[in-house]
């Protein structure tokens, strides 16, 4: 990626000591790199304690990549995962206050999920629109070999992330046993992102993506039916009735989040057969406001904003 906007591809690499290193391409464009320098914030080397995992690229749903602009202000930013040695949260974002040619970072803030700091050992994030709703989500490997998904239920310019959930393959949560490092890429050219993963043993895995859609209204898109077929909003009674249109036999989890991403309802519905099924969420004890109902399946996922009135 081109870190300093000079038209030449550079390298940004984290290291085991917690630093983020910038390897600049020489001006003649040959495949030699200058000696690395540590990227700084507030005049000091960025140091996340151990195992820095920088993310400075955004991968779109169709696989195209651009520089990461976290808050959509036109300046390129930097997210960094880490291994916490002292209990420090393991995912942070540095906002660029300089220019794209000469990035400057004043400070950082910890990225939260479900309203809480993220504590996942050796988190290595990728910023990607995994569900096709046009908003930046996060997928991440970790020390234990999982691949985690943090859905953005906020705005693209002000991300708010729901509680982490595992990504599935063949009906089971992905677990490659040790040290998952990941990269999203459309490997087979079918228009759907796949995930490459490596582990501490040096093995490389490919998890092919399956076509999915995210629908936020009562209409369908293309030939893919929405998992949430009918959901009235606003609602003012004691229950929300969710009608699920299941295109194929799969495990389904139904959740409801508040506007900070905190889970206020979760139900593992188990293995559901194809067809339309109704579920009821009791909302008699929740405060008025904006909420999100999310349905996660093995082959598709979707969410819907709901306004609760009293």
Short mmCIF file of C-alpha atoms in Angstrom, two decimals:
data_model
loop_
_atom_site.label_atom_id
_atom_site.label_comp_id
_atom_site.label_asym_id
_atom_site.label_seq_id
_atom_site.Cartn_x
_atom_site.Cartn_y
_atom_site.Cartn_z
CA UNK A 1 0.00 0.00 0.00
CA UNK A 2 1.05 3.62 -0.64
CA UNK A 3 1.58 5.06 2.84
CA UNK A 4 2.73 8.57 1.88
CA UNK A 5 0.69 9.11 -1.31
CA UNK A 6 3.74 9.29 -3.60
CA UNK A 7 2.41 6.70 -6.07
CA UNK A 8 4.76 3.95 -4.88
CA UNK A 9 3.81 0.84 -2.95
CA UNK A 10 5.24 0.70 0.59
CA UNK A 11 5.10 -1.82 3.44
CA UNK A 12 3.55 -1.27 6.88
CA UNK A 13 4.46 -4.07 9.26
CA UNK A 14 3.98 -4.62 12.97
CA UNK A 15 6.59 -6.41 15.06
CA UNK A 16 6.70 -8.56 18.17
CA UNK A 17 7.92 -5.62 20.28
CA UNK A 18 4.73 -3.66 19.63
CA UNK A 19 6.04 -1.15 17.07
CA UNK A 20 4.57 -0.29 13.66
CA UNK A 21 7.22 -0.02 10.94
CA UNK A 22 7.12 1.97 7.68
CA UNK A 23 9.25 0.56 4.85
CA UNK A 24 9.29 3.27 2.16
CA UNK A 25 9.82 2.48 -1.49
CA UNK A 26 12.76 4.25 -3.15
CA UNK A 27 11.80 7.03 -5.57
CA UNK A 28 12.94 5.08 -8.63
CA UNK A 29 10.18 2.55 -7.94
CA UNK A 30 12.40 -0.54 -7.94
CA UNK A 31 11.63 -3.32 -5.51
CA UNK A 32 14.04 -2.17 -2.85
CA UNK A 33 12.87 -0.61 0.37
CA UNK A 34 14.46 1.99 2.58
CA UNK A 35 15.37 1.11 6.15
CA UNK A 36 12.28 0.91 8.36
CA UNK A 37 11.22 3.74 10.63
CA UNK A 38 8.74 3.51 13.47
CA UNK A 39 5.44 5.28 12.89
CA UNK A 40 4.85 7.83 15.62
CA UNK A 41 1.96 9.44 17.48
CA UNK A 42 2.38 12.61 19.54
CA UNK A 43 6.09 12.59 18.70
CA UNK A 44 6.66 9.12 20.21
CA UNK A 45 6.96 5.72 18.57
CA UNK A 46 3.64 3.89 18.51
CA UNK A 47 4.08 1.05 21.00
CA UNK A 48 1.19 -1.34 21.69
CA UNK A 49 3.31 -3.48 24.06
CA UNK A 50 3.62 -6.63 21.93
CA UNK A 51 2.65 -8.20 18.59
CA UNK A 52 1.49 -5.08 16.73
CA UNK A 53 -1.04 -5.84 13.99
CA UNK A 54 -1.55 -2.69 11.87
CA UNK A 55 -4.53 -2.22 9.55
CA UNK A 56 -4.39 0.72 7.14
CA UNK A 57 -6.42 -0.63 4.20
CA UNK A 58 -10.19 -0.93 3.74
CA UNK A 59 -11.45 -3.89 1.71
CA UNK A 60 -14.83 -3.32 0.08
CA UNK A 61 -17.49 -6.01 -0.31
CA UNK A 62 -16.38 -6.56 -3.93
CA UNK A 63 -12.74 -7.00 -2.89
CA UNK A 64 -11.41 -3.62 -4.03
CA UNK A 65 -9.09 -1.86 -1.61
CA UNK A 66 -8.60 1.74 -0.57
CA UNK A 67 -6.70 3.39 2.24
CA UNK A 68 -8.48 3.32 5.59
CA UNK A 69 -10.35 6.53 6.40
CA UNK A 70 -11.87 5.67 9.76
CA UNK A 71 -13.96 8.81 10.28
CA UNK A 72 -14.54 9.69 6.59
CA UNK A 73 -12.75 13.06 6.80
CA UNK A 74 -10.60 12.43 3.73
CA UNK A 75 -7.46 11.62 5.75
CA UNK A 76 -5.94 8.15 5.97
CA UNK A 77 -5.94 6.61 9.43
CA UNK A 78 -4.38 3.62 11.19
CA UNK A 79 -5.87 0.83 13.33
CA UNK A 80 -3.59 -1.44 15.36
CA UNK A 81 -4.24 -4.74 17.11
CA UNK A 82 -2.01 -6.06 19.85
CA UNK A 83 -1.17 -8.71 22.40
CA UNK A 84 -1.83 -7.19 25.79
CA UNK A 85 0.79 -7.97 28.43
CA UNK A 86 -0.71 -5.71 31.11
CA UNK A 87 -4.47 -5.95 30.53
CA UNK A 88 -4.57 -3.06 28.06
CA UNK A 89 -7.35 -3.32 25.42
CA UNK A 90 -6.06 -4.90 22.23
CA UNK A 91 -7.54 -2.78 19.41
CA UNK A 92 -7.06 0.95 18.90
CA UNK A 93 -7.36 3.54 16.14
CA UNK A 94 -5.10 6.52 15.40
CA UNK A 95 -6.74 9.39 13.50
CA UNK A 96 -4.63 11.32 11.02
CA UNK A 97 -4.42 15.05 11.81
CA UNK A 98 -1.77 15.79 9.19
CA UNK A 99 -2.03 15.12 5.46
CA UNK A 100 -2.09 11.99 3.32
CA UNK A 101 1.42 12.82 2.10
CA UNK A 102 2.71 13.34 5.66
CA UNK A 103 0.44 11.56 8.15
CA UNK A 104 0.51 12.80 11.75
CA UNK A 105 -1.18 11.09 14.66
CA UNK A 106 -1.91 12.99 17.87
CA UNK A 107 -3.33 10.21 20.00
CA UNK A 108 -5.50 7.09 19.84
CA UNK A 109 -8.76 5.72 21.12
CA UNK A 110 -9.65 2.13 21.93
CA UNK A 111 -12.17 0.52 19.59
CA UNK A 112 -15.10 -0.96 21.48
CA UNK A 113 -17.50 -3.81 20.80
CA UNK A 114 -20.88 -3.98 22.52
CA UNK A 115 -19.84 -0.84 24.39
CA UNK A 116 -16.81 -2.51 26.00
CA UNK A 117 -13.07 -2.42 25.28
CA UNK A 118 -11.85 -5.39 23.23
CA UNK A 119 -9.57 -7.86 25.00
CA UNK A 120 -8.55 -10.56 22.50
CA UNK A 121 -4.99 -11.86 22.67
CA UNK A 122 -2.78 -11.14 19.63
CA UNK A 123 -5.61 -9.54 17.71
CA UNK A 124 -4.71 -8.88 14.07
CA UNK A 125 -7.53 -6.90 12.45
CA UNK A 126 -8.66 -6.29 8.90
CA UNK A 127 -11.15 -3.55 8.11
CA UNK A 128 -13.61 -4.90 5.57
CA UNK A 129 -17.23 -4.52 4.51
CA UNK A 130 -17.97 -8.18 5.06
CA UNK A 131 -21.76 -8.02 4.95
CA UNK A 132 -22.15 -5.69 1.97
CA UNK A 133 -24.00 -2.87 3.73
CA UNK A 134 -21.41 -0.26 2.72
CA UNK A 135 -20.03 0.14 6.26
CA UNK A 136 -16.63 -0.82 7.62
CA UNK A 137 -16.68 -3.99 9.73
CA UNK A 138 -13.77 -5.77 11.39
CA UNK A 139 -12.60 -9.34 11.00
CA UNK A 140 -9.66 -10.54 13.05
CA UNK A 141 -7.52 -13.53 13.82
CA UNK A 142 -6.09 -14.13 17.27
CA UNK A 143 -3.79 -16.23 19.40
CA UNK A 144 -6.30 -19.07 19.73
CA UNK A 145 -6.94 -19.67 16.03
CA UNK A 146 -10.43 -18.18 15.79
CA UNK A 147 -11.62 -15.75 13.12
CA UNK A 148 -13.86 -13.14 14.70
CA UNK A 149 -16.39 -10.76 13.14
CA UNK A 150 -17.31 -7.36 14.57
CA UNK A 151 -20.34 -5.99 12.70
CA UNK A 152 -20.62 -2.21 12.35
CA UNK A 153 -24.14 -1.26 13.46
CA UNK A 154 -23.33 2.45 13.57
CA UNK A 155 -22.33 4.82 10.80
CA UNK A 156 -19.48 4.52 8.33
CA UNK A 157 -18.10 7.83 9.66
CA UNK A 158 -18.66 6.82 13.30
CA UNK A 159 -18.45 3.02 13.57
CA UNK A 160 -20.20 1.26 16.44
CA UNK A 161 -19.46 -2.45 16.69
CA UNK A 162 -21.66 -5.24 17.96
CA UNK A 163 -20.36 -8.02 20.15
CA UNK A 164 -17.81 -10.25 18.45
CA UNK A 165 -19.05 -13.47 16.87
CA UNK A 166 -17.06 -16.27 15.20
CA UNK A 167 -17.11 -16.80 11.46
CA UNK A 168 -18.37 -20.23 10.37
CA UNK A 169 -17.20 -22.82 7.86
CA UNK A 170 -19.17 -26.00 7.12
CA UNK A 171 -21.54 -25.22 9.97
CA UNK A 172 -18.84 -24.88 12.62
CA UNK A 173 -17.00 -21.87 14.04
CA UNK A 174 -13.61 -21.54 12.33
CA UNK A 175 -10.81 -22.72 14.59
CA UNK A 176 -7.36 -23.48 13.16
CA UNK A 177 -6.01 -24.26 16.63
CA UNK A 178 -3.19 -21.74 16.93
CA UNK A 179 -2.40 -18.18 15.93
CA UNK A 180 -4.73 -17.25 13.09
CA UNK A 181 -3.41 -14.55 10.74
CA UNK A 182 -5.93 -13.64 8.06
CA UNK A 183 -6.35 -11.83 4.75
CA UNK A 184 -9.65 -11.24 2.87
CA UNK A 185 -9.41 -11.82 -0.88
CA UNK A 186 -11.64 -13.02 -3.71
CA UNK A 187 -9.41 -15.96 -4.56
CA UNK A 188 -11.64 -17.63 -7.14
CA UNK A 189 -13.03 -14.55 -8.88
CA UNK A 190 -16.68 -15.30 -8.05
CA UNK A 191 -17.33 -11.83 -6.64
CA UNK A 192 -17.44 -13.01 -3.01
CA UNK A 193 -14.68 -12.44 -0.50
CA UNK A 194 -12.81 -15.53 0.68
CA UNK A 195 -10.52 -15.65 3.72
CA UNK A 196 -6.93 -16.85 3.73
CA UNK A 197 -5.55 -17.83 7.12
CA UNK A 198 -2.22 -19.03 8.43
CA UNK A 199 -1.26 -20.54 11.78
CA UNK A 200 1.79 -20.83 14.01
CA UNK A 201 2.74 -24.11 12.30
CA UNK A 202 3.12 -22.41 8.92
CA UNK A 203 0.01 -23.93 7.36
CA UNK A 204 -2.19 -21.85 5.05
CA UNK A 205 -5.96 -22.30 4.85
CA UNK A 206 -8.51 -20.97 2.37
CA UNK A 207 -12.12 -20.51 3.48
CA UNK A 208 -14.23 -19.84 0.35
CA UNK A 209 -16.92 -17.23 0.81
CA UNK A 210 -20.56 -18.02 0.09
CA UNK A 211 -22.89 -15.46 -1.51
CA UNK A 212 -24.72 -13.44 1.11
CA UNK A 213 -26.79 -10.30 1.36
CA UNK A 214 -27.67 -7.85 4.08
CA UNK A 215 -31.17 -6.47 3.77
CA UNK A 216 -32.38 -3.54 5.86
CA UNK A 217 -35.92 -3.27 4.50
CA UNK A 218 -38.75 -5.53 3.38
CA UNK A 219 -37.44 -5.94 -0.17
CA UNK A 220 -35.11 -8.56 -1.55
CA UNK A 221 -31.98 -7.93 -3.55
CA UNK A 222 -31.14 -10.01 -6.61
CA UNK A 223 -32.12 -13.65 -6.13
CA UNK A 224 -31.16 -13.77 -2.46
CA UNK A 225 -34.12 -13.61 -0.02
CA UNK A 226 -33.79 -11.57 3.14
CA UNK A 227 -33.48 -13.52 6.37
CA UNK A 228 -35.62 -10.86 8.04
CA UNK A 229 -38.73 -10.86 5.93
CA UNK A 230 -41.00 -8.63 8.01
CA UNK A 231 -40.24 -6.42 10.96
CA UNK A 232 -42.47 -3.48 11.86
CA UNK A 233 -40.75 -0.29 12.99
CA UNK A 234 -41.39 1.77 15.01
CA UNK A 235 -42.87 -0.52 17.66
CA UNK A 236 -44.60 0.48 20.85
CA UNK A 237 -45.95 -2.74 22.33
CA UNK A 238 -44.31 -5.36 24.49
CA UNK A 239 -43.04 -7.62 21.71
CA UNK A 240 -41.29 -7.50 18.36
CA UNK A 241 -42.36 -10.19 15.92
CA UNK A 242 -39.60 -11.21 13.54
CA UNK A 243 -40.51 -13.29 10.51
CA UNK A 244 -37.51 -15.27 9.27
CA UNK A 245 -37.35 -16.43 5.66
CA UNK A 246 -34.81 -19.27 5.73
CA UNK A 247 -33.51 -20.06 2.22
CA UNK A 248 -31.75 -23.30 3.21
CA UNK A 249 -31.21 -25.54 6.23
CA UNK A 250 -28.79 -23.79 8.60
CA UNK A 251 -28.07 -22.76 12.18
CA UNK A 252 -29.54 -19.38 13.08
CA UNK A 253 -28.77 -16.97 15.93
CA UNK A 254 -31.13 -14.07 16.66
CA UNK A 255 -29.78 -11.07 18.57
CA UNK A 256 -30.83 -7.55 19.48
CA UNK A 257 -28.34 -4.75 20.15
CA UNK A 258 -28.68 -1.28 21.61
CA UNK A 259 -27.15 1.73 19.85
CA UNK A 260 -23.77 1.18 21.58
CA UNK A 261 -23.54 -2.39 20.27
CA UNK A 262 -24.37 -4.05 23.61
CA UNK A 263 -26.29 -7.31 23.28
CA UNK A 264 -29.64 -7.04 25.07
CA UNK A 265 -31.18 -10.22 23.65
CA UNK A 266 -29.66 -13.37 22.21
CA UNK A 267 -31.24 -16.65 21.21
CA UNK A 268 -29.57 -19.59 19.48
CA UNK A 269 -32.44 -20.97 17.41
CA UNK A 270 -30.45 -24.01 16.38
CA UNK A 271 -30.77 -25.78 13.05
CA UNK A 272 -33.78 -24.42 11.14
CA UNK A 273 -35.38 -25.93 8.08
CA UNK A 274 -36.09 -23.86 4.92
CA UNK A 275 -39.23 -21.78 5.05
CA UNK A 276 -40.78 -18.91 6.97
CA UNK A 277 -40.65 -19.00 10.76
CA UNK A 278 -41.70 -16.40 13.33
CA UNK A 279 -39.85 -15.43 16.47
CA UNK A 280 -40.92 -13.04 19.23
CA UNK A 281 -38.60 -10.75 21.19
CA UNK A 282 -39.95 -9.35 24.47
CA UNK A 283 -39.13 -5.64 24.68
CA UNK A 284 -41.44 -4.71 27.55
CA UNK A 285 -38.54 -3.80 29.84
CA UNK A 286 -36.27 -1.91 27.47
CA UNK A 287 -36.12 1.87 27.23
CA UNK A 288 -37.33 3.84 24.19
CA UNK A 289 -34.66 4.33 21.54
CA UNK A 290 -33.01 2.89 18.45
CA UNK A 291 -32.04 -0.78 18.41
CA UNK A 292 -30.81 -3.33 15.88
CA UNK A 293 -32.15 -6.83 15.34
CA UNK A 294 -29.53 -9.13 13.82
CA UNK A 295 -29.94 -12.58 12.31
CA UNK A 296 -26.76 -14.58 11.78
CA UNK A 297 -26.86 -17.70 9.67
CA UNK A 298 -24.17 -19.88 8.17
CA UNK A 299 -24.95 -18.79 4.61
CA UNK A 300 -26.28 -15.28 5.14
CA UNK A 301 -26.67 -12.58 7.73
CA UNK A 302 -28.73 -9.43 7.98
CA UNK A 303 -29.74 -6.73 10.42
CA UNK A 304 -32.59 -4.28 10.77
CA UNK A 305 -32.89 -1.01 12.68
CA UNK A 306 -35.89 -0.80 15.01
CA UNK A 307 -37.23 2.23 16.86
CA UNK A 308 -38.93 1.48 20.16
CA UNK A 309 -41.56 4.00 21.32
CA UNK A 310 -43.36 4.28 24.62
#
